[in-house]
């Protein structure tokens, strides 16, 4: 299959290391000047930009964290004047406020390039019709895939997520040859297509799926249902969005766009860099990003890296599917959810007296479900059925407005939920059982 930029994607690793070193030095110097938090952290370690001579010095640099984006909300970590930021995206923070990221025009071009590399790798080009069924908006999925598809000259069909019947009719009538969405939505689309009896009218060849964990089993089911080849794409808003890494036609791990992002695997407890091939927390440094660069960003994704050259000819390192998280973030219907966001809603609603609660996530008919059991207070217990139903509705609306996805609230009798001794177990993710 084709390679968009063989000179970059197949660059000998020694040369790549030189390129990364140059870019790292450039990034560290400008961030030291422009990003207060970064300068403070460098100073605290007694480091100057001149101490960083290349990628071999990367491990000396301070980490950055999701919490930083919250502390410097909304624009405090940007490294370019706001007049040069041409777009922002956002993602869930651990509590009420979302985190914000910004892009210059060059950042958007680089982003489109990363996604375009994948599209070319899996055989897409200007004759293709790419249906983008990731959500458009502050989430990076929709516009991220869109940019890549435009870059390769394909015809973009920007359906965004949802409205499944129309989505499918569009897919059939417009002759979509590629589908971009979350794997769980792909599965749901596949089932609906079977029900509508339209499978033999599809023109789909490939799917580009990511934004949430999915298994090899799920891949095979999607491939059968939609009669396509399904490819994995990874990314996170803080680093760029989709296309930080992607599967090529060999499907033996996801190539990280290493001319833009340097990955490391560290021990999440000690912060030590782990030897090649070890499993640990994935950390990224953005070496080309202008608007919102990050040094050694802790993704919290548990992962492994493989530096062997791929059969496709690309030399860029391949990462395994993330194997889990080092924090409690859940991904429900493709949306990042922190239990603390739900806790905050409940706290507010109960005037600060934290009710006992449980968060139950499951998968029913290939659709994620979110149920929240909340113990009523003794006062609430006396309320009539109508008032209780209204309280449930109010909480459901609150949760939806904070998380961006719906949840079912169940008010339970006082003291009916198990009291925990020690660390409360509040989250039950039953999807793992299936
Ligand atoms: O999910 C960006 C994206 C959009 C990637 C579309 C792929 C396709 P966030 O909303 O910031 O960004 O969520 C990032 O999602 O740290 C992982 O935990 C998880 N994630 C993303 N892609 C994959 C994947 C987008 N292919 C977080 N497999 C990341 C497993 C994934 N987990």
Coordinates of C-alpha atoms and ligand atoms in Angstrom, one line a residue:
X1 CA 0.0 0.0 0.0
X2 CA 1.0 3.6 -0.4
X3 CA 3.0 5.7 2.0
X4 CA 2.1 9.5 2.2
X5 CA 5.6 10.7 3.2
X6 CA 8.1 7.8 2.8
X7 CA 11.0 10.2 3.6
X8 CA 9.5 10.8 7.1
X9 CA 7.6 7.6 7.8
X10 CA 10.4 5.3 6.7
X11 CA 13.3 7.5 8.0
X12 CA 16.2 5.5 9.4
X13 CA 15.9 5.6 13.2
X14 CA 19.3 7.3 13.6
X15 CA 18.1 10.2 11.4
X16 CA 14.8 10.3 13.1
X17 CA 16.6 10.6 16.4
X18 CA 18.5 13.6 15.1
X19 CA 15.3 15.2 13.8
X20 CA 13.6 14.6 17.2
X21 CA 16.5 16.1 19.0
X22 CA 16.5 19.3 17.0
X23 CA 12.8 19.7 17.4
X24 CA 12.9 18.9 21.1
X25 CA 15.5 21.6 21.7
X26 CA 13.4 24.1 19.8
X27 CA 10.3 23.2 21.8
X28 CA 12.0 23.3 25.2
X29 CA 13.6 26.7 24.5
X30 CA 10.4 28.4 23.4
X31 CA 8.3 26.8 26.1
X32 CA 10.8 27.9 28.8
X33 CA 10.3 31.5 27.5
X34 CA 6.6 31.4 27.0
X35 CA 4.9 28.9 29.4
X36 CA 5.2 30.0 33.0
X37 CA 4.4 26.6 34.6
X38 CA 7.0 24.9 32.5
X39 CA 9.7 27.5 33.4
X40 CA 8.8 27.1 37.0
X41 CA 9.2 23.4 36.9
X42 CA 12.5 23.6 35.0
X43 CA 13.8 26.1 37.5
X44 CA 12.7 23.9 40.4
X45 CA 14.8 21.1 38.9
X46 CA 17.7 23.5 38.3
X47 CA 17.4 22.8 34.6
X48 CA 18.0 25.3 31.7
X49 CA 17.1 24.7 28.1
X50 CA 20.8 24.5 27.3
X51 CA 20.9 21.3 29.5
X52 CA 18.8 19.6 26.9
X53 CA 21.0 18.5 24.0
X54 CA 18.7 15.9 22.5
X55 CA 16.3 13.0 23.0
X56 CA 18.8 11.4 25.4
X57 CA 18.1 14.2 27.8
X58 CA 14.3 13.8 27.6
X59 CA 14.1 11.9 30.9
X60 CA 15.5 14.9 32.7
X61 CA 12.5 17.1 31.9
X62 CA 9.6 17.5 34.2
X63 CA 6.3 15.7 33.6
X64 CA 3.0 17.4 32.9
X65 CA -0.4 16.3 34.0
X66 CA -4.1 16.7 33.2
X67 CA -4.5 18.6 36.4
X68 CA -2.2 21.3 34.9
X69 CA -4.8 22.0 32.2
X70 CA -7.3 22.5 35.0
X71 CA -5.1 24.8 37.0
X72 CA -4.3 27.0 34.1
X73 CA -7.8 26.9 32.5
X74 CA -8.6 27.9 29.9
X75 CA -5.6 29.4 28.0
X76 CA -2.8 29.6 30.6
X77 CA -0.6 26.9 29.0
X78 CA -0.8 28.2 25.4
X79 CA 2.5 29.1 23.8
X80 CA 1.3 31.4 21.1
X81 CA -0.7 34.6 21.3
X82 CA -4.5 34.0 21.2
X83 CA -4.8 35.8 17.9
X84 CA -2.8 33.0 16.3
X85 CA -4.9 30.2 17.8
X86 CA -7.4 29.4 15.1
X87 CA -9.4 26.6 16.9
X88 CA -9.9 25.2 20.3
X89 CA -11.2 21.7 21.4
X90 CA -12.1 20.5 24.8
X91 CA -12.4 17.2 26.7
X92 CA -13.6 16.1 30.2
X93 CA -11.6 17.2 33.2
X94 CA -11.8 15.3 36.4
X95 CA -14.4 17.6 37.8
X96 CA -17.0 20.1 36.4
X97 CA -14.7 22.1 34.2
X98 CA -13.5 20.7 30.9
X99 CA -10.0 21.0 29.7
X100 CA -9.2 23.2 26.7
X101 CA -6.6 22.8 24.0
X102 CA -5.7 25.2 21.2
X103 CA -4.2 24.9 17.7
X104 CA -2.5 27.3 15.3
X105 CA -3.1 26.9 11.6
X106 CA 0.2 24.9 11.3
X107 CA -1.0 22.6 14.2
X108 CA -4.2 21.9 12.3
X109 CA -2.2 21.1 9.1
X110 CA 0.1 18.8 11.0
X111 CA -2.9 17.1 12.6
X112 CA -4.6 16.6 9.3
X113 CA -1.3 15.2 8.0
X114 CA -1.2 12.5 10.8
X115 CA -4.7 11.3 10.0
X116 CA -4.0 11.5 6.3
X117 CA -0.9 9.2 6.8
X118 CA -3.2 6.5 8.2
X119 CA -5.9 6.9 5.5
X120 CA -3.2 6.5 2.8
X121 CA -1.7 3.5 4.6
X122 CA -5.1 1.7 4.5
X123 CA -5.6 2.4 0.8
X124 CA -7.9 5.5 0.8
X125 CA -7.5 8.3 -1.7
X126 CA -9.3 10.9 -3.7
X127 CA -11.9 8.4 -5.1
X128 CA -13.1 7.6 -1.6
X129 CA -16.2 8.7 0.3
X130 CA -15.3 9.1 3.9
X131 CA -18.2 9.2 6.3
X132 CA -17.2 10.8 9.5
X133 CA -19.6 9.6 12.2
X134 CA -17.5 10.7 15.2
X135 CA -19.1 13.6 17.0
X136 CA -18.3 17.1 15.6
X137 CA -17.8 19.8 18.1
X138 CA -15.4 20.2 21.0
X139 CA -14.6 16.5 20.8
X140 CA -11.6 16.0 18.5
X141 CA -13.0 12.9 16.7
X142 CA -15.2 14.6 14.1
X143 CA -13.1 17.5 12.9
X144 CA -9.9 15.4 13.3
X145 CA -11.0 12.7 11.0
X146 CA -12.5 15.4 8.7
X147 CA -9.2 17.2 8.3
X148 CA -7.4 14.0 7.4
X149 CA -10.0 13.0 4.8
X150 CA -9.9 16.4 3.2
X151 CA -6.1 16.3 3.0
X152 CA -6.1 13.1 0.9
X153 CA -8.7 14.6 -1.4
X154 CA -11.4 12.2 -0.5
X155 CA -15.0 13.3 -0.5
X156 CA -16.0 13.9 3.2
X157 CA -19.5 13.1 4.4
X158 CA -19.7 14.9 7.7
X159 CA -22.7 13.1 9.3
X160 CA -21.4 13.4 12.9
X161 CA -22.6 10.9 15.4
X162 CA -26.2 9.8 16.1
X163 CA -29.4 9.8 14.1
X164 CA -28.7 6.2 13.2
X165 CA -31.4 5.5 10.6
X166 CA -30.4 8.6 8.5
X167 CA -26.8 7.8 9.0
X168 CA -27.3 4.4 7.4
X169 CA -29.5 5.8 4.6
X170 CA -26.7 8.3 3.8
X171 CA -24.1 5.6 3.9
X172 CA -26.1 3.6 1.3
X173 CA -27.2 6.5 -0.9
X174 CA -24.0 8.5 -0.9
X175 CA -21.8 5.3 -1.4
X176 CA -19.6 5.8 1.6
X177 CA -16.4 3.6 1.2
X178 CA -14.9 4.4 4.6
X179 CA -16.5 4.9 8.0
X180 CA -14.9 6.8 10.9
X181 CA -16.6 6.4 14.4
X182 CA -16.1 4.8 17.7
X183 CA -16.0 0.9 17.6
X184 CA -19.1 0.7 19.8
X185 CA -21.1 2.9 17.4
X186 CA -19.8 0.8 14.5
X187 CA -21.2 -2.3 16.1
X188 CA -24.5 -0.6 16.7
X189 CA -24.6 0.7 13.1
X190 CA -23.8 -2.9 11.9
X191 CA -26.7 -4.3 13.8
X192 CA -29.1 -1.7 12.7
X193 CA -28.0 -2.2 9.1
X194 CA -28.7 -6.0 9.4
X195 CA -32.1 -5.2 10.9
X196 CA -32.9 -2.8 8.0
X197 CA -31.7 -5.5 5.5
X198 CA -29.3 -3.1 3.8
X199 CA -26.0 -4.9 4.3
X200 CA -25.7 -5.9 0.6
X201 CA -26.2 -2.3 -0.5
X202 CA -23.2 -0.9 1.3
X203 CA -20.1 0.2 -0.5
X204 CA -17.9 0.3 2.6
X205 CA -14.3 -1.1 2.4
X206 CA -12.7 0.1 5.6
X207 CA -13.4 1.5 9.0
X208 CA -11.3 3.8 11.2
X209 CA -12.2 3.2 14.8
X210 CA -10.9 4.6 18.1
X211 CA -11.5 6.9 21.0
X212 CA -12.3 4.0 23.3
X213 CA -10.8 0.6 24.2
X214 CA -11.9 -2.3 21.9
X215 CA -10.9 -5.9 21.7
X216 CA -9.9 -8.2 18.8
X217 CA -13.2 -10.0 19.2
X218 CA -15.0 -6.7 18.7
X219 CA -12.9 -6.1 15.6
X220 CA -14.0 -9.4 14.0
X221 CA -17.6 -8.8 14.8
X222 CA -17.6 -5.3 13.3
X223 CA -15.7 -6.7 10.2
X224 CA -18.3 -9.3 9.7
X225 CA -21.3 -7.1 10.3
X226 CA -20.2 -4.3 8.0
X227 CA -18.1 -6.5 5.6
X228 CA -15.1 -4.3 6.0
X229 CA -11.5 -4.2 7.3
X230 CA -11.5 -2.4 10.7
X231 CA -8.4 -0.3 11.7
X232 CA -7.5 1.1 15.1
X233 CA -6.6 4.8 15.6
X234 CA -5.5 6.3 18.8
X235 CA -5.1 9.8 20.1
X236 CA -6.0 12.2 22.9
X237 CA -7.1 15.8 22.9
X238 CA -4.2 17.0 25.0
X239 CA -1.7 15.8 22.5
X240 CA -3.6 16.5 19.3
X241 CA -6.7 14.3 18.8
X242 CA -7.1 11.2 16.6
X243 CA -3.9 10.3 14.6
X244 CA -1.3 10.4 17.3
X245 CA -0.9 6.8 16.3
X246 CA -2.6 4.5 13.9
X247 CA -2.6 1.0 12.4
X248 CA -1.1 0.5 8.9
X249 CA -2.1 -2.2 6.6
X250 CA -0.1 -4.8 8.6
X251 CA -2.2 -4.2 11.7
X252 CA 0.6 -5.1 14.1
X253 CA 0.4 -2.2 16.5
X254 CA -0.2 1.6 15.9
X255 CA 2.6 3.7 14.4
X256 CA 3.2 6.8 16.5
X257 CA 3.8 9.9 14.3
X258 CA 7.3 10.2 15.9
X259 CA 8.4 13.2 13.9
X260 CA 5.7 15.1 15.9
X261 CA 5.4 13.2 19.2
X262 CA 8.0 11.4 21.2
X263 CA 6.5 8.5 23.3
X264 CA 8.1 7.1 26.4
X265 CA 6.9 4.3 28.7
X266 CA 7.4 5.0 32.4
X267 CA 6.7 3.3 35.7
X268 CA 3.6 5.2 36.8
X269 CA 4.6 5.0 40.5
X270 CA 8.3 6.0 40.3
X271 CA 8.3 8.0 37.0
X272 CA 11.4 6.0 35.9
X273 CA 11.7 5.3 32.1
X274 CA 11.2 1.6 31.5
X275 CA 13.3 -0.5 29.2
X276 CA 12.1 -1.1 25.6
X277 CA 9.2 -3.5 25.4
X278 CA 8.1 -3.1 29.0
X279 CA 4.5 -2.3 29.9
X280 CA 3.9 1.0 31.7
X281 CA 2.3 4.4 31.4
X282 CA 2.5 6.1 28.1
X283 CA 4.0 9.6 28.1
X284 CA 4.1 12.0 25.1
X285 CA 6.2 15.1 24.3
X286 CA 4.9 17.2 21.4
X287 CA 7.9 18.5 19.4
X288 CA 6.2 20.3 16.6
X289 CA 3.1 21.7 18.2
X290 CA 2.9 25.5 18.4
X291 CA -0.3 26.5 20.1
X292 CA -0.5 24.1 23.0
X293 CA 2.7 22.1 23.4
X294 CA 3.2 19.6 26.2
X295 CA 6.4 18.1 27.6
X296 CA 6.3 14.5 29.0
X297 CA 2.5 14.5 29.3
X298 CA 1.2 11.6 31.5
X299 CA -1.6 10.0 29.4
X300 CA -2.5 7.5 32.1
X301 CA -2.9 4.9 29.4
X302 CA -1.1 1.7 30.1
X303 CA 0.8 0.6 27.0
X304 CA 3.9 -1.1 25.4
X305 CA 6.1 0.2 22.6
X306 CA 7.7 -1.9 19.8
X307 CA 10.7 -0.3 18.0
X308 CA 11.2 -3.1 15.4
X309 CA 10.8 -2.0 11.8
X310 CA 7.3 -2.9 10.5
X311 CA 6.7 -5.1 7.5
X312 CA 5.1 -2.0 5.8
X313 CA 8.5 -0.3 5.8
X314 CA 7.6 2.4 8.3
X315 CA 10.2 2.9 11.0
X316 CA 8.1 4.8 13.4
X317 CA 7.6 3.0 16.7
X318 CA 4.4 1.0 17.2
X319 CA 2.3 1.1 20.3
X320 CA 0.0 -1.7 21.5
X321 CA -3.6 -1.1 22.1
X322 CA -3.8 0.6 25.5
X323 CA -4.2 -2.1 28.1
X324 CA -6.0 0.0 30.7
X325 CA -5.6 3.2 32.7
X326 CA -3.6 4.2 35.8
X327 CA -6.5 6.5 36.9
X328 CA -10.2 5.9 37.2
X329 CA -11.3 7.4 33.9
X330 CA -14.1 5.5 32.2
X331 CA -14.9 5.8 28.5
X332 CA -18.7 5.5 28.1
X333 CA -20.1 5.7 24.5
X334 CA -16.8 7.2 23.5
X335 CA -17.0 10.0 26.1
X336 CA -14.4 10.3 28.9
X337 CA -16.1 10.2 32.3
X338 CA -14.4 10.7 35.7
X339 CA -16.4 9.4 38.7
X340 CA -15.4 12.6 40.4
X341 CA -17.6 14.5 37.9
X342 CA -20.6 12.5 39.0
X343 CA -19.7 12.9 42.7
X344 CA -19.6 16.6 42.2
X345 CA -23.2 16.7 40.8
X346 CA -24.4 14.6 43.7
X347 CA -22.6 16.8 46.3
X348 CA -24.1 19.9 44.8
X349 CA -27.6 18.4 44.7
X350 CA -27.5 17.3 48.4
X351 CA -26.1 20.6 49.7
X352 CA -22.7 19.2 50.5
X353 CA -23.8 16.1 52.4
X354 CA -22.3 13.4 50.3
X355 CA -24.8 10.6 49.7
X356 CA -23.7 7.0 49.4
X357 CA -23.8 6.1 45.7
X358 CA -22.7 3.5 43.1
X359 CA -21.9 4.0 39.4
X360 CA -22.7 1.0 37.3
X361 CA -21.5 0.8 33.7
X362 CA -22.6 -2.1 31.5
X363 CA -23.0 -3.0 27.8
X364 CA -26.5 -4.0 26.7
X365 CA -27.0 -4.8 23.0
X366 CA -23.6 -3.4 22.2
X367 CA -24.5 -0.1 23.8
X368 CA -22.9 1.3 26.9
X369 CA -25.3 2.0 29.8
X370 CA -24.7 4.2 32.8
X371 CA -26.7 3.7 36.0
X372 CA -26.2 5.6 39.2
X373 CA -27.7 4.4 42.4
X374 CA -28.0 7.1 45.0
X375 CA -29.1 6.6 48.6
X376 CA -31.8 9.0 49.7
X377 CA -31.3 11.0 52.8
X378 CA -33.8 10.3 55.7
X379 CA -35.5 13.6 54.8
X380 CA -35.9 12.7 51.2
X381 CA -37.3 9.4 52.2
X382 CA -40.5 11.0 53.4
X383 CA -41.1 12.7 50.0
X384 CA -43.9 11.5 47.8
X385 CA -43.4 9.5 44.7
X386 CA -43.9 12.5 42.4
X387 CA -41.2 14.5 44.2
X388 CA -38.8 11.6 44.1
X389 CA -39.4 11.2 40.4
X390 CA -38.8 14.9 39.9
X391 CA -35.5 14.6 41.9
X392 CA -34.4 11.7 39.7
X393 CA -35.1 13.7 36.6
X394 CA -33.3 16.8 37.9
X395 CA -30.2 14.7 38.7
X396 CA -30.4 13.0 35.3
X397 CA -30.4 16.5 33.7
X398 CA -27.5 17.7 35.8
X399 CA -25.4 14.6 35.0
X400 CA -26.2 14.9 31.3
X401 CA -25.1 18.6 31.3
X402 CA -21.9 17.8 33.0
X403 CA -20.9 14.6 31.3
X404 CA -22.5 15.2 27.9
X405 CA -24.1 11.7 28.0
X406 CA -27.2 10.4 29.6
X407 CA -27.4 8.3 32.8
X408 CA -30.3 6.6 34.6
X409 CA -30.5 7.7 38.2
X410 CA -32.1 5.3 40.8
X411 CA -32.9 6.8 44.2
X412 CA -32.6 4.0 46.8
X413 CA -33.8 3.7 50.3
X414 CA -31.5 5.1 53.1
X415 CA -28.8 2.6 54.1
X416 CA -29.7 0.2 51.3
X417 CA -26.3 0.4 49.5
X418 CA -23.4 -1.5 51.0
X419 CA -21.4 0.7 53.3
X420 CA -17.7 0.4 52.5
X421 CA -15.1 -0.2 55.1
X422 CA -12.0 1.6 54.1
X423 CA -11.8 2.7 50.4
X424 CA -15.2 2.9 48.9
X425 CA -15.9 0.8 45.9
X426 CA -18.2 3.0 44.0
X427 CA -17.6 2.1 40.3
X428 CA -18.7 -1.2 38.8
X429 CA -17.6 -1.5 35.2
X430 CA -19.4 -4.8 34.2
X431 CA -18.5 -4.4 30.6
X432 CA -15.3 -6.4 31.3
X433 CA -17.4 -9.4 32.2
X434 CA -18.8 -9.8 28.7
Ligands
LIG1 O1 -10.6 10.1 22.0 C1 -9.3 11.2 20.4 C2 -9.7 10.3 19.4 C3 -10.8 10.5 18.6 C4 -9.0 9.1 19.1 C5 -11.2 9.6 17.6 C6 -9.3 8.2 18.2 C7 -10.5 8.5 17.4 P1 -10.0 12.1 24.1 O2 -11.5 12.3 24.1 O3 -9.1 13.1 24.7 O4 -9.5 11.9 22.7 O5 -9.7 10.7 24.8 C8 -8.4 10.2 24.9 O6 -9.2 7.9 24.9 O7 -6.2 8.6 26.5 C9 -7.4 6.7 25.6 O8 -7.6 6.3 27.0 C10 -8.7 6.6 24.9 N1 -8.4 6.2 23.5 C11 -8.3 6.9 22.4 N2 -8.1 6.1 21.3 C12 -8.1 4.8 21.7 C13 -8.0 3.6 21.1 C14 -9.9 11.0 21.8 N3 -7.8 3.5 19.8 C15 -8.4 8.8 25.6 N4 -8.0 2.5 21.9 C16 -7.0 8.2 25.5 C17 -8.2 2.6 23.2 C18 -8.3 4.9 23.1 N5 -8.3 3.7 23.9

